[in-house]
Amino acid sequence: MDRYRKCVSVLFAPLFFFPIALSPFSFPLWEPQRLRLFSISDMDSQKLRTDGKRMLDFVADYWDGIRERRPLPDVKPGYIRDLVPTTAPTSPEDWTKIFDDLENVVINGATHWHHPHFFAYFPTALSYQSIMADILSGGIAGIGFTWKSCPSMTELEMSSLDWVVDLMGLPEHFKNSHDGPGCGIIQSTASDSTMVAIMAARATKVEQIKAEPTFMKWVGETGVGRTLKGILDRVKTNTTDDEAAGIISPHFHDPTVFERFVMYCSDQAHSSVEKGAMLSAIRLRKLKSTRGFLGNYSVTGQTLRDAIKEDRERGYVPFMFLATVGTTCSCGVDQVDELGPICAAEGLYIHVDAAYAGTFALCDEFKYLTRGMEHVDSYNFNLHKAGMVNFDCSPMWFKNGTHVSRFFNVDALYLAHEYQSTAADYRSTNADNEKLCNAINEDRRIHLVPSTVHGTYFLRMVVCSQLTTLDDVIFAKNVICQIADRLF
Ligand SMILES: *Cc1c(COP(=O)(O)O)cnc(C)c1O
């Protein structure tokens, strides 16, 4: 449901922070999930109305009175031990008591990120509108992993990200509504987006190498040519062996191909880039930034060109440049209009991490932050920083989403094969089950989804809701029988 909330919030998000940050660190923000465990109480919908309103007042009062507090709490590590029991309560607690704890346990030990004297880390987003959206999101509590699992969530996400493209002045081809293969989706964090971009870039290059065995010719008989030849010989044997053993090993995530890969970023890039590279098992080279545009630290085209040349001579395969538009430490902007064409000419994927400063492209005077974005393969920024949308909401766009989504699609990897092997069965029981399942869902009184086990297609019924009673299960059974009678 996060996505629903975010889309609704994006709608309202105004803007007023300026990115002045002196800290090179990112910091995990406080997630509401951790608070949920803490509030074990007895509730029904009537109590939700009364205590829920009181909670809203509590939050509004917190905001009205925030100036009276200090930005940093006066507590020592372990302070919570004296305030909460060591084991969970055995009977539900009254909300009156929990409200007392909110001030004593939670707020007194909180760092107040929204205090007017809080000048640390970076501006983290919050707005009354986003709180409203959070209530709706928590209240509906759905999941939107496919269109069908929640159409409004999916479509709001797609439409509102198209609005953001317009508002920021990003390339039209990023839009979900554009004819081309571009797309925009909401990731949870910039760190996730970076990781996704690195793996997409890695897979793109692996596929390119495998598709064109002559690819190695561009370096002739240099080290990298020999390396690739060795790799390709090994790849051939591995792939055949895996297939025979029924082991899933997507050809584009083949580690034997990317073992010599190297990616680049600025020495000012966020620590999540190093983490993403580490987890993707590829080499990262941080390029020395120099003071250039606006007097801030950024990577020049010459530095990138030199690095690519040197690394090819070393036998490495440069495959990606991760540009930062607004480094967290000093707001350096890598010049994508200069670096983009170099990446294109050298066959490097280019991703832009605009987590910190990206939002400011909403203002006319900061439109230069989107210069050169027509060259990039993917772009990401954080609405949960300066964008006034509560953590977490990290929009990401791809120039060619169709191409990239294959690298992350589990269905395409093994289900496609599964379907092929069972296709012959569709003129049997399986076809009847499929017909029945479709009819049940078109009827709309109940909703269930099918599944397959070892080639058998079946209707899978799960009791999901806390409100479901035996009567509801019998009702479902009757609906199924009724429809089956009608069909067969
Ligand atoms: C904050 C920041 C990140 C990390 O953002 P998360 O959403 O917390 O993962 C990445 N890059 C830059 C430039 C940042 O400022």
Coordinates of C-alpha atoms and ligand atoms in Angstrom, one line a residue, residues 25-27 122 188-192 194 269-273 324-328 353-357 380 382 384-385 391 394, ligand 1:
F25 CA 26.3 10.2 5.8
S26 CA 22.9 8.9 5.0
F27 CA 20.9 7.6 7.9
F122 CA 19.6 16.1 5.1
S188 CA 11.5 2.4 -1.7
T189 CA 14.9 4.1 -1.5
A190 CA 17.7 5.5 -3.6
S191 CA 20.0 2.7 -2.3
D192 CA 17.6 0.2 -3.8
T194 CA 21.2 2.2 -7.3
A269 CA 29.1 9.6 -4.6
H270 CA 26.9 8.3 -1.8
S271 CA 28.0 5.3 0.2
S272 CA 25.1 3.3 -1.2
V273 CA 26.9 3.2 -4.6
T324 CA 25.5 11.9 -9.0
V325 CA 23.4 15.0 -9.5
G326 CA 23.8 16.7 -6.1
T327 CA 26.3 14.8 -3.9
T328 CA 25.2 14.5 -0.3
D353 CA 21.5 9.3 -8.6
A354 CA 19.7 12.6 -7.9
A355 CA 18.4 11.4 -4.5
Y356 CA 19.4 14.5 -2.7
A357 CA 19.0 17.5 -5.1
N380 CA 16.2 8.3 -9.6
N382 CA 14.1 11.0 -3.5
H384 CA 11.3 11.5 0.7
K385 CA 14.1 14.1 1.0
F391 CA 9.8 8.1 4.0
S394 CA 12.0 7.1 -4.5
Ligands
LIG1 C1 20.4 10.2 0.7 C2 21.1 9.8 -0.5 C3 21.1 8.4 -1.0 C4 20.4 7.3 -0.2 O1 19.1 7.5 -0.1 P1 18.1 6.4 0.5 O2 16.8 6.7 -0.1 O3 18.1 6.6 2.0 O4 18.7 5.1 0.1 C5 21.7 8.1 -2.2 N1 22.3 9.1 -2.9 C6 22.4 10.4 -2.5 C7 23.1 11.4 -3.4 C8 21.8 10.8 -1.3 O5 21.8 12.0 -0.9

